[in-house]
């Protein structure tokens, strides 16, 4: 294969284009601010920063693959973090150490995952059993989860954790940040789930054509409920990471992450109409966003300009990806996308 | 005799509003009064204009989450221009400028949606960040609290004012007439023009609309420009009434507005939506926001209450549709 043909093949798929974008952004930032962007300190701080919203992006990705969307992930993350935080502060107290601390931590993690699963079950029932459109079901349930979190705490932050909590968000294992390891494990697990299991295949079939999935005798209700439970548990995990990094839990943490999570999923090539999307794309999208964000931060570009650039990047990538890919006809789902040349 | 059709959201929402008012009056007899009414009407002006705009987009089969950013952009840049270059400009002109800026930003949405055929939710999520980012980076991020005199004058124009029995003042600003005008114009477009029929048609089925000769792109483009224009109007009214132009205002309201519209019976799948339902949905949201505390529910539960309303309001019709479908199959 000639170099040009190889480049053409790489650019043909959304993941390939995204990989190019990630590399270009990295190179540009490295050239513009070499001593600071390439520093070890910046690399570690990036590795600590992105996992919390990257895990939320994974949560929205699985919902989006079925043709739905989960707008309640931030609500679930904060509510489950508040439950975990309440256990850690009220029952365990800031003084516990050693085995007792590890035990309380395990209990708090289990409780928050259970909250995530129950919240996801609630979403799944609304969508699969009652037939609510996913946007509205998760918009309403997100308000409810946030509202319960506000009502439980009166709107203030829960703090005063035992020191063991900090490990999850700020610890290092062999010099690698714990949140990064967690994200890598989750991304690997979701990628395997989608590519290698019957459940993963069902998720993608359902997203491609729900009617055909039903005619193929798939238990659509069961699959949807499990997808939203998975999304809820991923959101709860992200909530734990946010809690540990902030060393507190509050009902309105990460409120801008909802937009960011949807943006990353779409940027990563997940088709908002369902059916198509790969975890590698989401990972590449997360990396591009983080390189851009940290780089612009070093160039002293304001947060607002970053928001502007994110939006522009989203629309740019959508235009490139849409060439022959999306048919946004309402009501009718898009036909199977043409195979990649 | 006509039976009350509970499947219709309008009826459901109207009943909930009546029940809410009855409860509120029982726990506080002072609830049924002119000040409450004028407060609610005043609170509904900006939300109502937004909701009419959002309803039009839903009817056309799309969704727009960027209108609050359009409103903030149009409102803030108009006010800044007036303050720095034309402090004496009469308010109707200022309103026109804000509406023109809104329409121009709406045209950008229209270009991506009608021109490139991108999904509306994703485009407007993107332009929400773009418009807001551009406003705060390049136009300004400081509050303007010394509004130009004409905008202040507008906020003081009252349709109605009086004193309650207990000595409290109440008033209804002329800004309310803007909501009325928006409703009348939108009603006329939707129900008295071919354009309106085309909007319903493409919301029902794009392909069918195309085959009967509707220019889908032109209609979609119009919808997003019109929504931008209404957003510009709502923005400048909001700034005048709040007596301050805050570039951080408004953004964040978009999902509540869409929730109000869907509560009123508009469907996310397009083709369905009424102005009556939309206004009832707005009334319910404003009522819950302003008066939850009157019926004895602490305000910390406000978002739970709105969330439950959205789920019940959209869940009942969805559930009935599903049952009807199961019976037909």
XYZ file of C-alpha atoms in Angstrom:
670
model
C 0.000 0.000 0.000
C 1.345 3.439 -0.820
C 1.560 6.054 1.890
C -1.241 8.057 0.358
C -3.606 5.097 0.113
C -2.798 4.181 3.680
C -3.645 7.712 4.800
C -6.873 7.545 2.792
C -7.860 4.289 4.463
C -7.095 5.751 7.872
C -9.194 8.832 7.196
C -12.152 6.845 5.904
C -13.492 5.842 9.314
C -14.529 8.237 12.071
C -12.123 6.582 14.523
C -9.216 7.060 12.101
C -10.050 10.712 11.596
C -10.349 11.158 15.329
C -6.966 9.538 15.917
C -5.512 12.046 13.442
C -7.265 14.904 15.265
C -5.930 13.692 18.636
C -2.375 13.483 17.289
C -2.608 16.858 15.547
C -3.955 18.558 18.664
C -1.252 16.933 20.787
C 1.474 17.984 18.362
C 0.117 21.509 18.048
C -0.013 21.974 21.811
C 3.433 20.432 22.224
C 4.837 22.887 19.637
C 3.040 25.932 21.035
C 3.991 25.316 24.640
C 6.698 22.601 24.666
C 8.189 23.078 28.110
C 4.868 23.133 29.902
C 2.570 20.903 27.826
C 5.127 18.084 27.609
C 6.051 18.274 31.288
C 5.508 15.233 33.503
C 3.432 17.394 35.781
C 0.997 18.269 32.983
C 0.748 14.661 31.835
C -0.141 13.437 35.342
C -2.583 16.256 35.944
C -4.343 15.418 32.660
C -4.474 11.753 33.671
C -6.183 12.746 36.919
C -8.613 15.147 35.252
C -10.306 13.345 32.409
C -11.443 9.970 33.839
C -14.392 11.464 35.721
C -16.129 12.830 32.637
C -14.758 10.071 30.415
C -16.606 7.485 32.528
C -19.781 9.585 32.197
C -19.207 9.579 28.433
C -19.064 5.766 28.523
C -22.382 5.817 30.390
C -24.046 7.990 27.730
C -22.419 5.894 24.997
C -24.106 2.636 26.005
C -27.496 4.370 26.164
C -26.888 6.086 22.824
C -25.997 2.793 21.151
C -29.577 1.634 21.708
C -30.846 4.798 20.025
C -31.649 6.384 23.373
C -29.842 8.923 25.505
C -29.203 9.223 29.228
C -29.395 12.807 30.432
C -29.650 11.734 34.067
C -26.034 10.543 34.453
C -24.890 13.613 36.367
C -27.899 13.386 38.676
C -27.160 9.712 39.335
C -23.452 10.421 39.891
C -24.153 13.091 42.499
C -26.946 11.203 44.258
C -24.909 7.997 44.574
C -21.861 9.977 45.715
C -23.962 11.662 48.388
C -25.209 8.283 49.643
C -21.628 6.988 49.763
C -20.458 10.198 51.412
C -23.188 10.002 54.040
C -22.135 6.445 54.945
C -18.493 7.499 55.142
C -19.102 10.584 57.257
C -22.050 9.571 59.458
C -21.291 5.910 60.069
C -17.546 5.597 59.553
C -16.370 9.052 60.585
C -13.137 10.766 59.616
C -11.047 8.897 62.201
C -11.226 5.310 60.953
C -8.048 3.692 59.657
C -6.671 0.405 58.428
C -8.966 -2.561 57.814
C -12.034 -0.806 59.221
C -11.539 2.081 56.803
C -11.173 -0.289 53.859
C -14.323 -2.092 54.959
C -16.351 1.128 55.173
C -14.962 2.210 51.822
C -16.037 -1.087 50.225
C -19.476 -0.706 51.786
C -19.817 2.859 50.529
C -18.750 1.848 47.013
C -21.260 -1.008 47.027
C -24.013 1.306 48.253
C -23.331 3.886 45.574
C -23.238 1.248 42.827
C -26.555 -0.059 44.144
C -28.015 3.460 43.980
C -26.746 3.731 40.406
C -28.314 0.399 39.497
C -31.673 1.295 41.064
C -31.681 4.696 39.352
C -30.865 2.976 36.066
C -33.622 0.447 36.672
C -36.034 3.351 37.175
C -34.948 4.871 33.840
C -35.162 1.501 32.127
C -38.703 0.887 33.358
C -39.813 4.364 32.254
C -38.344 3.848 28.794
C -38.847 0.152 28.094
C -42.045 -0.633 29.995
C -43.934 2.653 29.982
C -42.647 3.763 26.596
C -41.437 7.261 27.466
C -39.029 8.876 24.985
C -35.528 8.474 26.522
C -34.764 12.230 26.350
C -37.793 13.099 28.464
C -37.623 10.104 30.782
C -34.010 10.802 31.716
C -34.529 14.573 31.788
C -37.345 14.101 34.309
C -35.580 11.396 36.315
C -32.362 13.460 36.319
C -34.307 16.311 37.948
C -35.703 13.848 40.483
C -32.278 12.371 41.344
C -30.768 15.846 41.691
C -33.805 16.947 43.663
C -33.492 14.037 46.102
C -29.805 14.850 46.480
C -30.690 18.479 47.286
C -33.423 17.433 49.695
C -31.110 14.992 51.509
C -28.311 17.499 51.964
C -30.223 20.766 51.969
C -28.010 21.755 49.045
C -24.743 21.850 50.961
C -21.664 19.676 50.495
C -21.087 16.499 52.509
C -17.499 16.342 53.751
C -15.204 14.969 56.408
C -14.112 11.628 54.927
C -11.615 9.137 56.307
C -8.281 9.537 54.483
C -8.707 6.265 52.563
C -11.289 7.933 50.279
C -8.671 10.159 48.689
C -6.929 7.120 47.190
C -9.670 6.525 44.598
C -9.347 9.963 43.033
C -5.824 10.998 43.885
C -3.830 7.792 44.452
C -1.065 6.289 42.344
C -0.408 2.605 41.611
C 3.091 2.028 40.153
C 3.106 5.741 39.359
C -0.130 5.530 37.376
C -3.104 7.587 38.640
C -5.882 5.401 40.039
C -8.704 7.177 38.131
C -6.839 6.494 34.878
C -6.520 2.788 35.730
C -10.201 2.697 36.601
C -11.166 4.334 33.319
C -8.908 2.000 31.330
C -10.460 -1.047 33.007
C -14.014 0.189 32.439
C -13.361 1.190 28.828
C -11.761 -2.222 28.178
C -14.676 -4.001 29.832
C -17.298 -2.071 27.837
C -15.360 -2.612 24.609
C -15.261 -6.369 25.283
C -18.915 -6.372 26.273
C -19.900 -4.718 22.998
C -17.627 -6.711 20.726
C -17.543 -10.155 22.304
C -20.796 -10.856 24.104
C -24.336 -11.643 23.048
C -25.573 -8.768 25.179
C -23.301 -6.363 23.279
C -24.540 -7.675 19.955
C -28.132 -7.262 21.126
C -27.475 -3.640 22.158
C -26.210 -2.826 18.686
C -28.972 -4.750 16.902
C -31.550 -2.943 18.984
C -30.019 0.415 18.111
C -29.805 -0.401 14.415
C -33.392 -1.509 14.036
C -35.664 -1.945 17.059
C -38.464 -3.474 15.024
C -36.217 -6.122 13.501
C -34.801 -6.823 16.951
C -38.302 -7.428 18.266
C -39.145 -9.693 15.330
C -35.927 -11.606 15.989
C -37.538 -12.561 19.311
C -35.181 -10.382 21.321
C -36.354 -9.450 24.792
C -36.178 -5.728 24.012
C -37.523 -4.658 27.402
C -34.931 -6.719 29.281
C -32.031 -5.484 27.153
C -33.062 -1.824 27.540
C -33.460 -2.149 31.298
C -30.019 -3.714 31.628
C -28.470 -1.011 29.410
C -29.834 1.800 31.575
C -28.757 -0.059 34.738
C -25.255 -0.338 33.284
C -25.335 3.360 32.432
C -26.479 4.135 35.982
C -23.687 2.082 37.557
C -21.066 3.728 35.334
C -22.469 7.109 36.372
C -22.215 6.068 40.035
C -18.557 5.100 39.517
C -17.872 8.504 38.043
C -19.656 10.036 41.021
C -17.242 8.216 43.365
C -14.224 9.522 41.452
C -15.595 13.087 41.554
C -16.325 12.704 45.275
C -12.816 11.506 46.000
C -11.147 14.222 43.949
C -13.281 16.999 45.421
C -13.051 15.375 48.882
C -16.770 16.109 49.234
C -20.101 15.343 47.600
C -22.662 17.899 46.505
C -25.888 17.900 44.492
C -24.630 20.249 41.797
C -21.130 18.983 41.047
C -20.261 18.458 37.408
C -23.387 20.114 36.039
C -21.562 21.005 32.812
C -20.509 17.374 32.346
C -23.812 16.318 30.842
C -23.199 18.379 27.722
C -19.580 17.300 27.676
C -20.492 13.600 27.945
C -22.936 13.763 25.036
C -20.456 15.817 23.058
C -17.656 13.288 23.610
C -19.844 10.337 22.671
C -20.955 11.984 19.434
C -17.467 13.229 18.690
C -16.262 9.665 19.217
C -18.403 8.493 16.332
C -21.363 7.108 18.282
C -24.397 7.475 16.060
C -27.035 9.426 18.018
C -29.704 7.369 16.223
C -28.216 4.211 17.700
C -26.493 1.096 16.496
C -23.021 2.325 15.687
C -20.150 3.396 17.835
C -16.977 2.013 19.296
C -15.323 2.549 22.642
C -11.984 3.315 20.970
C -13.666 6.316 19.305
C -14.908 7.567 22.667
C -11.418 7.167 24.163
C -9.864 9.110 21.274
C -12.507 11.834 21.633
C -11.774 12.120 25.349
C -8.059 12.431 24.660
C -8.578 15.108 21.975
C -10.776 17.117 24.308
C -8.320 16.828 27.196
C -5.272 17.769 25.061
C -7.183 20.724 23.682
C -8.419 21.755 27.088
C -5.061 21.514 28.888
C -3.187 23.051 25.972
C -5.533 26.001 25.731
C -5.300 26.397 29.472
C -1.508 26.689 29.194
C -1.859 29.215 26.401
C -4.037 31.122 28.861
C -7.157 30.888 26.748
C -10.276 31.454 28.854
C -12.736 28.703 29.784
C -15.331 30.410 27.625
C -13.153 30.181 24.533
C -12.679 26.493 25.283
C -16.431 26.057 25.269
C -16.541 27.816 21.905
C -13.829 25.544 20.501
C -15.514 22.368 21.799
C -18.786 23.301 20.126
C -17.016 24.150 16.873
C -15.091 20.857 16.980
C -18.323 18.919 17.525
C -20.033 20.490 14.527
C -16.931 20.175 12.345
C -16.599 16.466 13.092
C -20.317 15.947 12.540
C -20.141 17.580 9.117
C -17.180 15.410 8.120
C -18.787 12.242 9.499
C -22.143 13.038 7.971
C -20.979 12.857 4.403
C -23.252 10.000 3.375
C -23.613 8.675 6.897
C -26.533 10.326 8.656
C -29.960 10.678 7.196
C -31.688 12.707 9.873
C -35.159 11.930 8.584
C -37.428 12.147 11.607
C -39.740 9.276 12.246
C -37.922 7.013 9.856
C -34.655 5.673 11.195
C -31.695 5.980 8.911
C -31.083 3.027 6.676
C -28.014 0.966 7.441
C -25.059 3.233 6.804
C -22.994 2.453 3.755
C -20.056 0.217 4.465
C -16.785 2.036 4.831
C -14.991 2.227 1.494
C -72.282 15.360 25.644
C -68.577 15.597 25.181
C -66.556 13.487 27.553
C -63.513 14.986 29.152
C -60.660 13.329 27.332
C -57.993 12.549 29.903
C -55.631 11.328 27.239
C -55.156 14.901 26.101
C -52.319 16.604 27.922
C -54.115 19.955 27.833
C -56.961 18.553 29.922
C -54.587 16.790 32.282
C -52.440 19.878 32.795
C -55.474 22.118 33.274
C -56.809 19.745 35.938
C -53.455 19.684 37.725
C -53.343 23.500 37.654
C -56.866 23.698 39.126
C -56.012 21.148 41.831
C -52.815 23.021 42.652
C -54.688 26.334 42.955
C -57.391 24.734 45.091
C -54.785 23.277 47.456
C -52.904 26.570 47.602
C -56.093 28.514 48.363
C -56.985 26.066 51.153
C -53.620 26.492 52.837
C -53.401 30.248 52.212
C -56.664 32.087 51.411
C -54.593 35.053 50.212
C -53.376 32.945 47.279
C -56.318 33.846 45.064
C -55.487 37.499 44.579
C -54.374 40.006 41.995
C -50.742 40.040 43.186
C -50.460 36.256 42.709
C -52.025 36.478 39.279
C -49.815 39.340 38.099
C -46.733 37.618 39.541
C -47.547 34.492 37.597
C -48.245 36.385 34.384
C -45.032 38.380 34.755
C -43.081 35.206 35.483
C -44.539 33.619 32.376
C -43.530 36.268 29.817
C -39.979 35.191 28.970
C -40.641 31.498 29.609
C -43.789 31.724 27.465
C -42.035 33.280 24.463
C -39.302 30.649 24.705
C -41.908 27.912 24.974
C -43.806 29.063 21.879
C -40.512 28.995 19.981
C -39.568 25.563 21.305
C -43.031 24.245 20.479
C -42.683 25.365 16.847
C -39.383 23.459 16.558
C -40.878 20.324 18.098
C -43.842 20.514 15.706
C -41.386 20.630 12.802
C -39.824 17.415 14.111
C -36.638 18.951 15.479
C -35.383 20.042 18.842
C -33.505 23.225 19.718
C -31.517 23.553 22.941
C -29.516 26.602 21.808
C -32.248 29.238 22.054
C -31.248 30.379 25.532
C -27.706 31.039 24.317
C -29.141 32.914 21.319
C -31.269 35.003 23.687
C -28.337 35.782 25.990
C -26.143 36.675 22.999
C -28.739 38.950 21.364
C -29.727 40.587 24.634
C -26.224 41.272 25.837
C -24.712 42.480 22.566
C -27.694 44.765 21.901
C -27.461 46.287 25.367
C -23.698 46.716 25.073
C -24.099 48.414 21.673
C -26.742 50.761 23.043
C -24.739 51.654 26.108
C -21.524 52.371 24.228
C -22.764 53.798 20.915
C -26.401 54.812 20.960
C -27.635 55.446 24.477
C -30.656 57.407 23.283
C -32.024 54.837 20.835
C -35.788 54.314 21.262
C -36.655 50.892 22.699
C -38.587 49.548 19.693
C -35.406 49.910 17.624
C -33.352 48.186 20.299
C -35.865 45.335 20.257
C -35.556 45.076 16.489
C -31.755 44.893 16.738
C -31.948 42.122 19.309
C -34.443 40.204 17.188
C -32.234 40.617 14.116
C -29.196 39.279 15.980
C -31.304 36.366 17.202
C -32.520 35.667 13.672
C -28.949 35.714 12.358
C -27.828 33.175 14.958
C -30.916 31.092 14.196
C -29.854 31.160 10.552
C -26.562 29.520 11.576
C -28.535 26.658 13.160
C -30.697 26.557 10.046
C -27.637 26.323 7.844
C -26.273 23.273 9.655
C -29.657 21.580 10.027
C -31.353 22.361 6.734
C -28.173 22.793 4.695
C -25.993 19.939 5.915
C -28.807 17.755 7.235
C -27.219 17.197 10.644
C -29.285 15.941 13.620
C -30.934 18.905 15.329
C -30.101 17.952 18.941
C -26.394 17.649 18.219
C -26.209 20.825 16.142
C -27.961 22.909 18.745
C -25.892 21.377 21.564
C -22.831 22.474 19.594
C -24.114 25.946 18.772
C -25.180 26.406 22.404
C -21.504 26.140 23.375
C -20.375 28.185 20.391
C -22.765 31.115 20.901
C -22.171 31.207 24.641
C -18.411 30.794 24.267
C -18.248 33.534 21.624
C -20.360 35.919 23.704
C -18.295 35.470 26.860
C -14.923 35.494 25.085
C -15.321 38.226 22.506
C -18.328 40.361 23.416
C -18.093 40.587 27.167
C -18.621 38.814 30.445
C -19.371 41.740 32.744
C -22.799 42.653 34.033
C -24.303 45.828 32.582
C -26.384 47.286 35.367
C -26.804 50.814 34.005
C -29.223 49.932 31.218
C -29.888 52.572 28.546
C -32.752 54.886 29.614
C -35.135 53.641 26.933
C -34.910 50.044 28.144
C -35.577 51.206 31.684
C -38.511 53.245 30.383
C -39.925 50.148 28.695
C -39.840 48.178 31.930
C -41.866 50.905 33.618
C -44.704 50.844 31.087
C -47.571 49.224 32.967
C -50.790 47.845 31.564
C -52.322 47.509 34.937
C -51.450 48.642 38.400
C -53.235 48.843 41.685
C -53.168 48.298 45.399
C -54.372 45.191 47.119
C -56.663 45.267 50.159
C -53.681 44.689 52.447
C -51.800 47.601 50.940
C -49.396 45.662 48.717
C -48.865 46.936 45.199
C -49.350 44.885 42.079
C -48.724 45.641 38.440
C -48.560 44.008 35.055
C -45.986 45.384 32.601
C -46.712 45.996 28.919
C -44.058 43.394 28.213
C -46.870 40.894 28.680
C -48.350 42.192 25.426
C -45.241 40.853 23.659
C -46.145 37.311 24.721
C -49.688 37.853 23.488
C -48.393 39.162 20.158
C -46.012 36.217 19.785
C -48.825 33.775 20.458
C -51.144 35.480 17.945
C -48.496 35.672 15.204
C -47.396 32.073 15.748
C -50.993 30.893 15.753
C -51.581 32.692 12.463
C -48.456 31.172 10.903
C -49.305 27.656 12.062
C -53.008 27.649 11.253
C -53.574 30.245 8.553
C -50.675 29.800 6.166
C -49.292 27.122 3.853
C -46.011 27.534 5.723
C -47.728 26.405 8.910
C -49.181 23.365 7.185
C -45.754 22.553 5.823
C -44.267 22.737 9.336
C -46.824 20.209 10.593
C -46.273 18.113 7.466
C -42.505 17.762 7.804
C -42.939 17.082 11.523
C -45.315 14.267 10.688
C -43.173 12.701 8.003
C -40.296 14.351 6.187
C -40.476 11.961 3.285
C -44.207 12.378 2.717
C -43.882 16.144 2.965
C -41.112 16.102 0.390
C -43.189 14.005 -2.005
C -46.179 16.339 -1.847
C -43.857 19.150 -2.849
C -42.926 20.830 0.433
C -39.536 22.463 0.285
C -38.280 20.817 3.453
C -35.025 22.763 3.617
C -36.701 26.160 3.237
C -39.292 25.352 5.907
C -36.668 24.073 8.352
C -34.535 27.141 7.712
C -37.507 29.396 8.424
C -38.265 27.548 11.673
C -34.763 28.057 13.086
C -34.593 31.717 12.001
C -38.012 32.383 13.552
C -36.993 30.680 16.783
C -33.807 32.756 16.894
C -35.856 35.915 16.396
C -38.247 35.035 19.234
C -35.258 34.191 21.438
C -33.778 37.639 20.714
C -37.080 39.228 21.716
C -37.366 37.183 24.911
C -33.771 38.055 25.771
C -34.143 41.815 25.491
C -37.428 41.717 27.427
C -35.716 39.691 30.130
C -32.879 42.221 30.421
C -35.268 45.191 30.482
C -37.453 43.686 33.164
C -34.529 42.497 35.277
C -32.950 45.987 34.803
C -29.612 44.328 34.191
C -27.939 42.595 31.228
C -26.184 39.542 32.610
C -24.398 37.429 29.981
C -24.584 34.391 32.301
C -28.400 34.578 32.531
C -30.890 32.376 30.687
C -28.572 29.552 29.596
C -29.624 26.505 31.595
C -33.350 27.198 31.183
C -33.607 25.319 27.882
C -34.533 21.914 29.232
C -37.196 23.313 31.599
C -38.741 25.165 28.667
C -38.802 22.020 26.534
C -40.255 20.132 29.494
C -43.062 22.721 29.777
C -43.813 22.371 26.077
C -43.894 18.575 26.173
C -46.053 18.705 29.269
C -48.496 20.694 27.130
C -48.777 17.860 24.650
C -46.178 18.586 21.954
C -44.411 15.397 20.908
C -40.689 14.956 20.504
C -41.356 12.870 17.422
C -42.822 15.921 15.698
C -46.098 16.818 14.036
C -48.038 17.478 17.236
C -48.276 20.540 19.437
C -50.741 23.250 20.373
C -50.364 26.777 21.660
C -53.000 26.203 24.351
C -51.122 23.199 25.659
C -47.821 25.061 25.564
C -49.203 27.984 27.560
C -50.795 25.625 30.089
C -47.473 23.814 30.458
C -45.713 27.130 31.080
C -48.385 28.128 33.585
C -47.899 24.885 35.501
C -44.110 25.216 35.631
C -44.319 28.873 36.754
C -46.956 27.949 39.334
C -44.822 25.136 40.757
C -41.745 27.352 40.827
C -43.443 30.298 42.512
C -45.916 28.663 44.821
C -44.746 25.204 45.909
C -44.067 26.636 49.319
C -47.652 27.895 49.651
C -49.020 24.348 49.605
C -46.529 23.310 52.245
C -43.776 21.637 50.225
C -40.303 22.993 51.052
C -38.548 24.605 48.092
C -35.701 22.057 48.265
C -38.171 19.585 46.723
C -38.876 21.889 43.764
C -36.850 19.992 41.198
C -38.271 16.653 42.364
C -41.755 18.098 41.841
C -40.935 19.336 38.333
C -39.271 16.007 37.494
C -42.328 14.051 38.645
C -44.584 16.376 36.620
C -42.524 15.755 33.485
C -42.613 11.988 33.976
C -46.346 11.908 34.714
C -47.168 14.395 31.959
C -45.247 12.471 29.319
C -45.715 9.034 30.850
C -49.510 8.878 30.777
C -49.897 9.580 27.052
C -46.926 7.330 26.227
C -48.412 4.508 28.283
C -51.829 4.951 26.640
C -50.276 4.994 23.174
C -48.407 1.804 24.013
C -51.561 0.088 25.217
C -53.479 1.199 22.140
C -50.688 -0.182 19.979
C -50.736 -3.492 21.851
C -54.506 -3.746 21.379
C -54.204 -3.021 17.661
C -51.498 -5.627 17.161
